[in-house]
XYZ file of C-alpha atoms in Angstrom:
769
model
C -19.457 -31.953 -1.201
C -18.296 -29.070 -3.446
C -19.093 -28.607 -7.119
C -16.553 -26.953 -9.258
C -17.167 -25.298 -12.641
C -15.221 -22.939 -14.981
C -14.230 -19.646 -13.360
C -14.829 -20.904 -9.776
C -12.320 -20.161 -7.078
C -11.539 -23.126 -5.048
C -12.690 -22.483 -1.548
C -10.601 -24.911 0.354
C -8.126 -27.864 -0.186
C -10.339 -30.456 -1.984
C -10.016 -34.178 -3.017
C -11.636 -34.772 -6.290
C -14.125 -37.640 -6.503
C -15.697 -36.912 -9.970
C -13.889 -34.964 -12.675
C -14.740 -34.119 -16.196
C -11.942 -32.481 -18.172
C -11.051 -30.152 -15.272
C -8.011 -27.870 -15.410
C -6.876 -25.470 -12.682
C -4.642 -22.322 -12.793
C -2.264 -23.005 -9.849
C 0.280 -20.269 -10.717
C -0.324 -18.319 -7.430
C 0.532 -21.409 -5.514
C 2.949 -23.387 -7.513
C 4.271 -20.910 -10.091
C 3.196 -23.149 -12.931
C 2.678 -21.037 -16.116
C -0.040 -23.216 -17.658
C -3.313 -24.790 -16.308
C -2.964 -28.242 -14.882
C -5.183 -31.065 -15.703
C -6.809 -32.959 -12.876
C -8.388 -36.334 -12.318
C -9.510 -38.607 -9.478
C -6.508 -41.020 -9.798
C -4.785 -41.440 -6.301
C -1.169 -40.339 -5.943
C 1.668 -41.111 -3.564
C 1.758 -38.752 -0.491
C 5.205 -37.841 -1.372
C 4.441 -36.564 -4.739
C 5.468 -32.840 -5.228
C 2.695 -30.425 -4.979
C 2.305 -29.448 -8.593
C 1.982 -33.257 -9.554
C -0.817 -34.080 -7.205
C -3.455 -34.404 -9.886
C -6.338 -35.654 -7.578
C -6.183 -32.344 -5.417
C -7.681 -29.000 -5.927
C -5.817 -26.332 -3.710
C -7.532 -23.435 -2.060
C -7.110 -20.064 -3.903
C -6.632 -21.752 -7.218
C -9.015 -21.158 -10.188
C -10.865 -23.565 -12.484
C -10.156 -22.736 -16.229
C -11.755 -25.777 -17.807
C -14.262 -28.662 -17.174
C -16.135 -29.470 -13.882
C -15.751 -31.685 -10.931
C -17.240 -32.772 -7.590
C -14.987 -32.851 -4.618
C -14.839 -33.361 -0.799
C -13.260 -30.956 1.574
C -10.019 -32.151 3.168
C -8.693 -29.040 4.827
C -9.748 -25.496 5.562
C -8.250 -22.242 6.772
C -4.849 -22.693 8.336
C -4.709 -26.366 7.661
C -4.743 -25.792 3.823
C -1.547 -25.474 1.820
C -2.127 -21.631 1.819
C -2.482 -21.667 5.561
C 0.668 -23.717 5.731
C 2.530 -21.158 3.932
C 1.086 -18.370 5.885
C 2.376 -20.063 9.066
C 5.832 -20.346 7.416
C 5.700 -16.572 6.665
C 4.866 -15.801 10.221
C 8.036 -17.551 11.460
C 10.127 -15.129 9.585
C 11.115 -12.133 11.669
C 11.466 -8.634 10.463
C 15.126 -7.827 9.943
C 16.710 -4.387 10.269
C 17.984 -2.960 6.919
C 21.716 -2.439 6.096
C 21.303 1.226 6.422
C 19.596 0.982 9.815
C 22.372 -1.034 11.074
C 25.107 1.276 9.655
C 23.499 4.505 10.924
C 23.016 2.817 14.355
C 26.780 1.976 14.462
C 27.603 5.594 13.268
C 25.337 7.178 15.836
C 26.874 4.981 18.724
C 30.442 5.974 17.532
C 29.595 9.710 17.317
C 28.014 9.574 20.747
C 31.072 7.912 22.382
C 33.457 10.377 20.616
C 31.321 13.425 21.561
C 31.394 12.542 25.300
C 34.897 11.630 25.092
C 36.304 14.758 23.339
C 34.053 16.940 25.632
C 35.614 15.265 28.839
C 39.223 15.577 27.562
C 38.780 19.203 26.414
C 37.264 20.178 29.674
C 39.914 18.512 31.721
C 42.672 20.073 29.694
C 41.095 23.584 30.118
C 40.845 23.118 33.895
C 44.534 22.102 34.010
C 45.452 25.164 32.026
C 43.478 27.323 34.759
C 40.276 27.973 32.835
C 37.074 28.594 34.855
C 34.788 25.697 35.438
C 31.802 27.424 33.985
C 33.745 28.348 30.824
C 34.947 24.768 30.411
C 31.526 23.466 30.992
C 30.046 25.760 28.261
C 33.093 24.609 25.993
C 32.369 20.925 26.769
C 28.754 21.436 25.759
C 29.883 23.262 22.631
C 32.172 20.510 21.637
C 29.391 17.892 22.345
C 26.918 19.821 20.193
C 29.648 20.354 17.537
C 30.585 16.605 17.127
C 26.989 15.362 16.782
C 25.157 16.289 13.437
C 21.766 16.926 15.002
C 20.088 17.278 11.668
C 21.294 13.855 10.366
C 18.122 11.877 11.263
C 15.894 14.444 9.857
C 18.068 14.683 6.666
C 18.124 10.902 6.182
C 14.367 10.716 6.665
C 13.634 13.541 4.308
C 15.901 12.133 1.666
C 14.398 8.767 1.842
C 10.901 10.197 1.755
C 11.857 12.258 -1.372
C 13.215 9.110 -2.965
C 9.636 7.443 -2.645
C 8.478 9.959 -5.266
C 11.366 8.971 -7.602
C 10.715 5.343 -7.090
C 6.948 5.732 -8.102
C 8.228 7.245 -11.375
C 10.159 3.963 -11.851
C 6.924 2.071 -11.226
C 7.810 0.902 -7.654
C 5.771 1.604 -4.543
C 7.727 1.329 -1.257
C 6.213 -0.117 1.797
C 9.190 0.550 3.920
C 11.190 3.840 3.782
C 14.645 2.174 3.613
C 13.512 -0.335 0.816
C 15.107 1.563 -2.001
C 18.395 1.922 -0.306
C 18.555 -1.702 0.590
C 17.777 -2.734 -3.077
C 20.748 -0.511 -4.106
C 22.861 -2.620 -2.000
C 21.637 -5.941 -3.331
C 24.362 -8.359 -4.587
C 21.799 -11.046 -5.541
C 18.252 -10.799 -6.992
C 16.205 -14.043 -6.898
C 13.443 -13.674 -9.259
C 10.321 -15.741 -10.169
C 9.861 -16.452 -13.878
C 6.070 -16.174 -14.686
C 4.837 -12.716 -15.028
C 8.146 -11.088 -13.884
C 10.650 -12.247 -16.647
C 7.749 -13.230 -18.880
C 4.455 -11.486 -19.952
C 2.312 -14.028 -18.190
C 0.265 -14.217 -21.455
C 0.547 -17.259 -23.584
C 1.406 -16.397 -27.172
C 1.540 -18.376 -30.429
C 4.989 -17.564 -31.695
C 6.002 -20.157 -34.289
C 3.713 -22.267 -36.646
C 5.256 -25.297 -38.467
C 3.685 -26.100 -41.732
C 4.703 -28.844 -44.256
C 5.321 -25.960 -46.685
C 7.573 -24.076 -44.142
C 7.807 -22.537 -40.809
C 6.089 -19.167 -40.009
C 6.866 -16.720 -37.145
C 4.054 -14.731 -35.610
C 4.608 -11.274 -34.387
C 2.821 -9.524 -31.461
C 2.731 -10.435 -27.798
C 0.003 -11.230 -25.398
C -3.829 -11.322 -25.825
C -3.937 -8.161 -28.042
C -5.085 -9.463 -31.475
C -2.256 -7.297 -33.130
C 0.517 -8.818 -35.242
C 1.533 -10.336 -38.519
C 2.898 -13.506 -40.007
C 6.411 -13.777 -41.380
C 8.663 -16.161 -43.238
C 12.432 -15.784 -43.430
C 11.948 -12.307 -41.820
C 9.445 -11.037 -44.482
C 5.722 -10.505 -43.938
C 3.535 -12.926 -45.943
C 0.098 -12.514 -47.311
C -1.706 -14.804 -45.178
C -4.869 -14.672 -47.325
C -2.906 -16.466 -50.036
C -1.842 -19.186 -47.703
C -4.794 -21.801 -47.466
C -2.618 -24.145 -45.281
C -2.176 -21.306 -42.743
C -5.733 -20.461 -42.668
C -6.865 -24.030 -42.336
C -4.625 -24.348 -39.229
C -5.751 -21.110 -37.655
C -9.381 -22.059 -38.322
C -9.053 -25.387 -36.734
C -7.319 -23.810 -33.607
C -10.199 -21.203 -33.398
C -13.068 -23.794 -33.846
C -11.584 -26.429 -31.475
C -11.744 -23.992 -28.643
C -13.750 -22.796 -25.558
C -11.625 -19.669 -24.678
C -12.148 -15.966 -25.822
C -10.405 -12.707 -25.486
C -12.007 -9.333 -24.466
C -10.741 -5.837 -23.722
C -11.283 -4.686 -20.194
C -10.067 -1.379 -18.719
C -7.853 -0.807 -21.896
C -6.205 -4.207 -21.454
C -6.964 -7.412 -23.331
C -7.620 -10.482 -21.075
C -8.294 -14.041 -21.646
C -11.321 -15.935 -20.406
C -10.796 -19.713 -20.307
C -7.698 -21.809 -20.919
C -4.614 -19.510 -21.678
C -3.248 -21.830 -24.509
C -6.655 -21.848 -26.128
C -6.878 -18.063 -25.832
C -3.471 -17.907 -27.515
C -4.878 -19.792 -30.533
C -7.894 -17.430 -30.641
C -5.483 -14.372 -30.718
C -3.457 -16.044 -33.540
C -6.674 -16.590 -35.647
C -7.789 -12.993 -35.123
C -4.364 -11.789 -36.443
C -5.503 -13.445 -39.758
C -8.989 -11.735 -39.485
C -10.579 -15.120 -38.448
C -13.201 -14.369 -35.799
C -15.188 -16.916 -33.622
C -18.549 -17.663 -34.960
C -21.448 -15.988 -33.165
C -23.578 -19.127 -33.404
C -21.361 -22.128 -33.946
C -22.949 -25.023 -35.452
C -21.349 -27.632 -33.130
C -22.591 -31.135 -33.479
C -20.509 -32.991 -30.937
C -17.200 -32.665 -28.871
C -14.732 -35.177 -27.428
C -13.118 -33.118 -24.689
C -9.455 -33.123 -23.625
C -8.184 -35.036 -20.621
C -4.846 -36.263 -19.404
C -5.357 -39.715 -20.928
C -6.602 -38.701 -24.322
C -4.285 -35.673 -24.719
C -6.520 -34.324 -27.541
C -9.715 -32.548 -28.100
C -12.158 -32.898 -31.005
C -15.030 -30.530 -32.127
C -17.418 -31.592 -34.833
C -19.153 -28.799 -36.818
C -21.813 -28.780 -39.522
C -20.467 -26.748 -42.389
C -21.852 -26.442 -45.969
C -19.305 -29.058 -47.192
C -20.538 -31.597 -44.571
C -19.484 -32.486 -41.000
C -15.768 -31.438 -40.214
C -13.858 -32.627 -37.166
C -11.454 -30.161 -35.854
C -8.643 -31.822 -33.728
C -5.924 -30.620 -31.605
C -3.595 -32.200 -29.100
C -0.148 -33.544 -28.324
C 1.900 -34.006 -31.464
C 2.748 -37.564 -30.829
C -0.875 -38.498 -30.269
C -2.231 -36.606 -33.289
C 0.547 -37.929 -35.663
C -0.303 -41.630 -35.120
C -3.910 -40.808 -36.144
C -3.005 -39.012 -39.237
C -2.827 -40.618 -42.701
C -2.865 -37.440 -44.819
C -1.061 -34.072 -44.656
C -1.914 -30.569 -46.187
C 1.175 -29.102 -47.909
C 0.297 -25.602 -49.297
C -3.090 -25.902 -51.100
C -2.465 -29.650 -51.819
C -3.717 -32.442 -49.587
C -1.889 -35.843 -50.066
C -1.172 -39.011 -48.371
C 1.479 -39.060 -45.548
C 4.687 -40.817 -46.040
C 7.303 -42.070 -43.606
C 9.460 -39.195 -44.572
C 6.810 -36.734 -43.583
C 6.408 -38.504 -40.236
C 10.114 -38.067 -39.574
C 9.810 -34.455 -40.615
C 6.973 -33.822 -38.294
C 8.766 -35.548 -35.506
C 11.786 -33.414 -35.873
C 9.629 -30.244 -36.191
C 7.847 -30.557 -32.930
C 10.842 -31.728 -31.060
C 12.833 -28.728 -32.248
C 9.988 -26.460 -30.982
C 9.917 -28.227 -27.638
C 13.694 -27.837 -27.182
C 13.230 -24.043 -27.551
C 10.834 -24.065 -24.589
C 7.602 -23.993 -26.534
C 4.551 -25.861 -25.784
C 3.471 -27.703 -28.921
C 0.034 -28.469 -30.175
C -0.653 -30.361 -33.476
C -3.703 -29.341 -35.542
C -5.545 -31.703 -37.705
C -9.019 -32.011 -39.454
C -11.174 -34.550 -41.308
C -14.219 -34.067 -43.465
C -16.502 -36.847 -42.181
C -18.163 -39.282 -44.658
C -21.970 -39.490 -44.493
C -23.399 -41.893 -42.090
C -20.175 -42.115 -39.796
C -20.626 -43.100 -36.254
C -19.998 -40.069 -34.207
C -17.770 -41.571 -31.647
C -14.081 -41.145 -30.685
C -12.864 -44.174 -32.302
C -14.481 -43.730 -35.743
C -14.152 -39.754 -35.845
C -10.479 -39.472 -34.737
C -8.731 -41.463 -37.307
C -7.733 -40.824 -40.960
C -6.900 -37.361 -40.059
C -5.233 -34.792 -42.199
C -2.249 -33.064 -40.399
C -2.430 -29.239 -40.881
C 0.752 -28.303 -38.862
C 2.191 -27.732 -35.434
C 1.792 -24.560 -33.170
C 4.449 -23.469 -30.803
C 3.140 -21.530 -27.839
C 5.117 -19.845 -25.042
C 4.703 -17.271 -22.393
C 7.260 -14.899 -23.932
C 9.896 -12.896 -22.234
C 9.324 -9.226 -21.657
C 11.050 -7.133 -24.268
C 12.950 -5.090 -21.541
C 14.341 -8.017 -19.546
C 17.238 -8.980 -21.726
C 18.779 -5.502 -21.432
C 17.919 -5.341 -17.693
C 19.739 -8.659 -17.260
C 22.827 -7.242 -18.966
C 22.659 -4.184 -16.844
C 22.410 -6.154 -13.620
C 25.411 -8.035 -14.692
C 27.439 -4.867 -15.514
C 26.301 -3.588 -12.088
C 27.922 -6.516 -10.308
C 24.600 -8.298 -9.441
C 23.639 -11.942 -9.847
C 20.269 -12.862 -11.040
C 19.039 -16.224 -9.988
C 15.733 -17.707 -11.382
C 13.645 -19.609 -8.783
C 10.502 -21.000 -10.222
C 7.823 -23.560 -9.708
C 7.630 -24.059 -13.442
C 9.191 -27.003 -15.362
C 12.955 -27.069 -15.787
C 12.727 -27.256 -19.534
C 10.463 -24.164 -19.843
C 12.623 -22.249 -17.269
C 15.838 -23.106 -19.085
C 14.451 -22.030 -22.450
C 13.368 -18.655 -21.092
C 16.740 -18.173 -19.292
C 18.507 -18.705 -22.644
C 16.368 -16.324 -24.363
C 16.871 -13.448 -21.905
C 20.634 -14.105 -21.781
C 20.623 -15.467 -18.106
C 23.660 -17.554 -17.885
C 22.721 -21.206 -16.515
C 25.207 -23.941 -16.184
C 23.215 -26.030 -13.875
C 19.476 -26.613 -13.228
C 18.315 -27.983 -9.732
C 14.757 -29.219 -9.209
C 13.022 -28.883 -6.002
C 13.548 -32.680 -5.428
C 17.214 -32.403 -5.937
C 17.372 -29.314 -3.666
C 15.669 -31.199 -0.932
C 18.331 -33.942 -1.029
C 21.236 -31.437 -0.829
C 22.891 -30.459 2.570
C 23.804 -26.798 3.101
C 27.373 -27.339 1.843
C 26.363 -28.833 -1.531
C 23.651 -26.068 -1.973
C 26.208 -23.296 -1.248
C 28.498 -24.859 -3.690
C 25.618 -24.808 -6.350
C 24.899 -21.163 -5.418
C 28.417 -20.243 -6.334
C 27.592 -21.413 -9.940
C 25.262 -20.042 -12.494
C 22.345 -22.087 -11.277
C 18.524 -22.178 -11.981
C 15.943 -23.657 -9.635
C 12.773 -25.249 -11.023
C 9.794 -27.035 -9.610
C 10.502 -25.344 -6.126
C 8.277 -25.102 -3.030
C 7.926 -22.188 -0.546
C 10.349 -24.050 1.771
C 12.939 -24.336 -1.010
C 12.713 -20.611 -1.835
C 13.130 -19.677 1.848
C 16.145 -21.955 2.224
C 17.904 -20.463 -0.736
C 17.342 -16.885 0.514
C 18.720 -17.745 3.968
C 21.876 -19.486 2.701
C 22.543 -16.570 0.367
C 22.209 -14.261 3.313
C 24.579 -16.599 5.468
C 27.010 -16.315 2.503
C 27.169 -12.531 3.125
C 24.890 -11.496 0.240
C 22.296 -8.724 0.400
C 19.362 -10.583 -1.260
C 16.442 -9.147 -3.269
C 13.514 -11.593 -3.885
C 10.628 -11.100 -6.252
C 7.341 -12.979 -6.197
C 3.636 -12.844 -6.847
C 2.170 -15.978 -5.283
C 1.340 -17.101 -1.808
C 4.205 -19.685 -2.197
C 6.570 -16.658 -2.467
C 5.525 -14.932 0.705
C 8.004 -16.675 3.200
C 11.014 -15.963 1.012
C 9.791 -12.366 0.369
C 9.589 -11.713 4.001
C 13.008 -13.261 4.695
C 14.740 -11.477 1.943
C 16.548 -8.140 2.647
C 14.261 -6.561 0.157
C 11.023 -8.394 -0.827
C 9.673 -7.236 -4.173
C 5.874 -8.207 -4.943
C 4.113 -7.818 -8.226
C 1.310 -5.268 -8.200
C -0.820 -6.408 -11.068
C -1.062 -10.081 -10.599
C 0.328 -10.504 -7.105
C -1.618 -11.949 -4.231
C -2.602 -9.905 -1.179
C -0.294 -12.235 0.959
C 2.733 -11.657 -1.354
C 2.184 -7.913 -1.146
C 1.815 -8.004 2.659
C 5.013 -9.828 3.076
C 7.045 -7.468 0.673
C 8.847 -4.267 1.095
C 8.308 -2.899 -2.336
C 5.595 -3.492 -4.975
C 6.064 -3.128 -8.861
C 3.212 -1.499 -10.431
C 3.975 -2.972 -13.825
C 5.175 -6.417 -12.726
C 8.343 -5.828 -14.820
C 11.850 -7.184 -13.968
C 13.271 -4.101 -15.842
C 11.670 -1.837 -13.283
C 13.641 -3.672 -10.460
C 16.953 -2.650 -12.086
C 15.663 0.958 -12.424
C 14.895 0.813 -8.750
C 18.377 -0.556 -8.007
C 19.881 2.553 -9.628
C 17.581 4.760 -7.648
C 18.600 2.887 -4.457
C 22.406 3.338 -5.250
C 21.715 6.926 -5.853
C 19.943 7.392 -2.423
C 22.817 5.625 -0.564
C 25.545 7.660 -2.400
C 23.684 10.821 -1.462
C 23.351 9.642 2.014
C 27.156 9.175 2.059
C 27.688 12.542 0.580
C 25.662 14.501 3.190
C 27.024 12.382 6.096
C 30.595 13.226 4.912
C 29.631 16.791 4.439
C 28.035 17.110 7.815
C 30.916 15.250 9.646
C 33.616 17.325 7.883
C 31.654 20.539 8.862
C 31.392 19.323 12.494
C 35.068 18.325 12.472
C 35.958 21.749 11.598
C 33.929 23.059 14.455
C 35.768 20.620 16.813
C 39.259 21.577 15.583
C 38.565 25.258 15.856
C 37.145 25.018 19.414
C 39.742 22.490 20.701
C 42.951 24.301 19.349
C 41.482 27.602 20.382
C 41.488 26.254 23.983
C 45.060 25.176 23.644
C 45.996 28.605 22.522
C 44.199 30.067 25.493
C 41.737 32.290 23.467
C 38.304 33.254 24.507
C 35.311 31.126 23.396
C 35.440 30.948 19.564
C 31.917 29.620 18.918
C 28.947 29.788 21.144
C 26.540 26.860 21.747
C 23.660 28.792 19.995
C 25.760 29.492 17.053
C 26.665 25.852 16.683
C 23.084 24.959 16.828
C 22.345 27.648 14.165
C 24.857 25.880 11.854
C 23.994 22.243 12.691
C 20.270 22.468 12.602
C 19.528 25.262 10.123
C 22.210 26.043 7.609
C 23.884 22.582 7.430
C 20.594 20.732 7.409
C 19.147 22.621 4.413
C 22.208 22.159 2.423
C 22.395 18.300 3.321
C 18.814 17.975 2.107
C 19.886 19.387 -1.181
C 22.545 17.071 -1.498
C 20.064 14.368 -0.856
C 18.264 14.918 -4.199
C 21.584 14.986 -6.364
C 21.003 13.089 -9.572
C 22.805 9.763 -9.944
C 26.371 9.863 -11.394
C 26.749 8.525 -14.785
C 28.758 5.407 -13.971
C 26.479 4.316 -11.000
C 25.393 1.009 -12.658
C 28.865 0.154 -13.917
C 30.185 -0.161 -10.406
C 30.168 -3.324 -8.153
C 27.711 -3.314 -5.377
C 29.290 -1.894 -2.124
C 30.678 -4.398 0.266
C 27.734 -5.289 2.656
C 30.241 -4.839 5.695
C 31.478 -1.416 4.473
C 30.503 1.367 6.791
C 28.916 4.648 5.630
C 32.182 6.522 6.693
C 34.777 4.135 5.268
C 38.513 4.731 5.401
C 38.474 6.958 2.323
C 35.663 9.023 3.727
C 37.394 9.349 7.160
C 40.571 10.773 5.450
C 38.677 13.321 3.407
C 36.450 14.192 6.467
C 39.523 14.926 8.551
C 41.418 16.855 5.844
C 38.504 19.002 4.931
C 37.517 19.418 8.503
C 41.032 20.306 9.484
C 41.125 23.032 6.949
C 37.770 24.362 7.970
C 38.821 24.371 11.618
C 42.250 26.006 11.122
C 41.039 28.458 8.643
C 38.442 29.599 11.213
C 40.854 29.660 13.980
C 43.229 31.958 11.808
C 40.320 34.280 11.201
C 39.370 34.516 14.882
C 42.794 35.182 16.087
C 43.605 37.598 13.188
C 40.636 39.768 14.239
C 41.217 39.082 17.997
C 44.639 40.911 17.646
C 43.524 43.608 15.093
C 42.937 46.267 17.782
C 39.377 47.038 16.414
C 36.723 48.089 18.856
C 34.972 45.206 20.421
C 37.604 42.951 18.919
C 36.288 39.808 20.792
C 32.811 40.242 19.416
C 34.015 40.984 15.975
C 36.298 38.107 16.026
C 33.557 35.560 17.153
C 31.241 37.138 14.435
C 33.884 36.762 11.623
C 34.734 33.104 12.976
C 31.003 32.249 13.002
C 30.452 33.678 9.532
C 33.716 32.357 8.227
C 33.034 28.780 9.289
C 29.594 28.908 7.607
C 30.976 30.269 4.255
C 33.735 27.584 4.469
C 31.167 24.899 4.974
C 29.029 26.129 2.203
C 32.065 26.082 -0.093
C 32.747 22.698 1.032
C 29.349 21.369 -0.040
C 30.382 21.554 -3.668
C 33.083 18.861 -2.928
C 30.395 16.386 -2.094
C 28.225 16.752 -5.038
C 29.942 13.919 -6.651
C 32.076 11.192 -4.899
C 33.733 9.847 -8.009
C 33.841 12.691 -10.642
C 34.939 16.239 -10.699
C 32.080 18.823 -10.535
C 32.773 19.865 -14.160
C 31.718 16.286 -15.369
C 28.391 16.207 -13.653
C 27.472 19.741 -14.426
C 27.637 22.829 -12.230
C 23.778 23.346 -12.558
C 22.598 19.726 -12.549
C 21.207 20.050 -9.131
C 19.644 23.572 -8.746
C 18.491 22.737 -5.158
C 22.069 22.940 -3.958
C 22.479 26.465 -5.474
C 19.114 27.453 -3.999
C 20.043 26.146 -0.522
C 23.509 27.815 -0.714
C 22.044 31.124 -1.732
C 19.280 30.950 0.930
C 22.005 29.994 3.660
C 24.247 32.731 2.624
C 21.254 35.191 2.930
C 20.422 33.779 6.411
C 23.950 34.482 7.557
C 23.838 38.072 6.270
C 20.613 38.323 8.249
C 22.276 36.843 11.306
C 24.955 39.656 11.116
C 22.812 42.634 10.416
C 19.100 41.939 11.663
C 19.031 43.433 15.195
C 17.006 40.655 16.949
C 19.210 37.974 15.361
C 22.230 39.919 16.560
C 20.866 39.636 20.038
C 20.069 35.943 19.843
C 23.315 34.806 18.127
C 25.589 37.519 19.818
C 26.896 38.952 16.523
C 27.934 42.395 15.475
C 27.960 44.068 12.000
C 30.839 43.379 9.664
C 32.559 45.482 6.946
C 32.759 44.722 3.228
C 36.545 43.993 3.619
C 35.742 41.326 6.306
C 33.427 39.450 3.759
C 36.217 39.645 1.120
C 38.793 38.190 3.491
C 36.474 35.426 4.474
C 35.626 34.499 0.774
C 39.437 34.477 -0.053
C 40.135 32.059 2.944
C 37.189 29.841 1.819
C 37.995 29.557 -1.867
C 40.894 27.042 -1.584
C 38.810 24.377 0.017
C 36.894 23.892 -3.149
C 39.621 24.733 -5.750
C 42.339 22.381 -4.323
C 39.846 19.647 -3.819
C 38.343 19.895 -7.314
C 41.675 20.001 -8.918
C 42.710 16.725 -7.034
C 39.430 15.033 -8.072
C 39.896 16.036 -11.634
C 43.509 14.609 -11.768
C 42.314 11.385 -9.974
C 39.392 10.955 -12.405
C 41.813 11.334 -15.341
C 44.191 8.751 -13.894
C 41.241 6.281 -13.413
C 39.985 6.866 -16.805
C 43.383 6.066 -18.394
C 43.845 2.880 -16.250
C 40.113 1.816 -17.013
C 39.466 1.220 -13.342
C 36.375 3.462 -13.272
C 34.182 0.717 -14.874
C 33.724 -2.509 -13.119
C 31.867 -5.605 -14.307
C 30.627 -8.116 -11.815
C 31.105 -11.946 -12.155
C 28.916 -14.791 -10.734
C 30.552 -14.356 -7.366
C 30.719 -10.992 -5.737
C 34.292 -10.096 -4.743
C 33.318 -8.987 -1.267
C 31.666 -12.337 -0.362
C 33.616 -15.191 0.966
């Protein structure tokens, strides 16, 4: 037998045998935003988990009442254990970036071997020496493969971790941010992610008129407004009477811990305490309570009797329909009068209007008890005076609405998948601007085959009352449809879907350890808006990876072109293997890392997510890589043969040094072409990334050292150059930037005029079929 009391964590799955007004917080297991009333009444075994009122689940917390229960399951046999087993069945998938880099690496490997063999065979057929062709083949193999690419990708992603921390996101996997940037769908929980997870009184209906309450959460800070204007609450006896009843008929309290306000007790009762504090009403230090009739699922009301100077007063709160039928009087302003049928119709319309807006409604009433009355439920809870109706909700986070709009403009769908009730979820969706045309409950989802569920997923759909299996199934089907899926969650029930998703996002403040362990990324502020900020950072990282991959490959293509056509022309070795390694590992690598920290382009969140099937080096990238690589190669080849036939002393060594220096300067000029993929450099700012300028200057200095420092001359086989040689190299290198920048500026102007630069995504991603 297990005894449960307020504040206890349930140690196992329990069957209640005795219960007194017990309520449990099951949000970590079911996603329900309010505490659930429990009793000992048996339920059908097929009843959905949140509705099994006779059970207390392991890991949930008692917020009210007490109970005696028997243990029915422990460890892995509990509902938590079942979810843990379900999580273990989900394998770890490789990220889109890992798959794309693997394909690119395989293609480069095959190409490097192939080009080496072809060039070596051509050279032998032309009568070249075997050793020379072997060295040439090695040079080409080295030139094709960007040896610094793995290190540059790793460093760029590692540097991105710091940027993600500034956006309140901690990465558990290095590639997580890039994967989030590729997301086409984000499946999000409601409680604590889209909402504050702090119940708040927002609206108060009084017979004299409705009042709005400002302030969010458990911090007792806010005001009372009517028609958008602040009111003097001290001059409203009807408002003060309602707030006082809510404060007296209450067992919760709020306190400040570690600079944060927290509730102790039932969240809805804590919301009433905070509302009263906003009117400077404080809980009594020594309440003179005479008796109490507690809330339960049958009574649906609670009464506290206090001894006050004017006599015994009964403070009552509960479901509006229950309280209304026990009221015979109503307080309107400062006047208490008999309740009419018109008043009852008005009250019914008021609480139904609040409920339709997704607010949890509680009616407040009181009664000054006559002397000698029998203090039992039947005699006390009648002839009540209705004070008003309170509308309570877990409000949306203020940043979420803009974040939803930004996600839409970025071409991403947002799907709410919650364990909460459909009405509450739909109301929150409406408030935050999340389009919902259809609501599917967990029971309806279980009856759907994959075809019908896919059809539902192609609409603006919301899922409510879902189980862990339901969330996992939705994520899998979205992935089968070709989407890159992000999944948010905080509870144990979210863990399987978090692990299955391409990018699992756990909540850092209220998330369970199980959810965090199954995730790829943890939000330190539990805020959906931080996810959208992380998406922007992920897109920036991927674009920067594209930039330095194209830069490295165009540079390597130039090396291949120079070496290959030099062989066809019958010239001596234009670039030595040690010189190619110097370029690929040292000078190119540093510049590529600098490209990796390039700030995000201005329109990055107005573009559609990239096609999940698109390669890092797409058709457009291949064309630019070949064009720029060809210019680098042929310009280097011209410099080499120009000096080879110049008649200077040691012409071969001078020509090799000029070719070696020229190709590096060409590559360094080429780096400015890749600082932006969609805009000319003049639009993003010449000095917006100082690291590129620092790397450029440092590399140029290294090359000067390579030409003039004796021990580097010996290692790299270089000779000193004249000033005129440097001038010629710079003249040859200039057009690679000037021509490309001119083309990008003209293309940007054309796109701007045709309004193709900005894209807005609809409910179905254009790349998905």
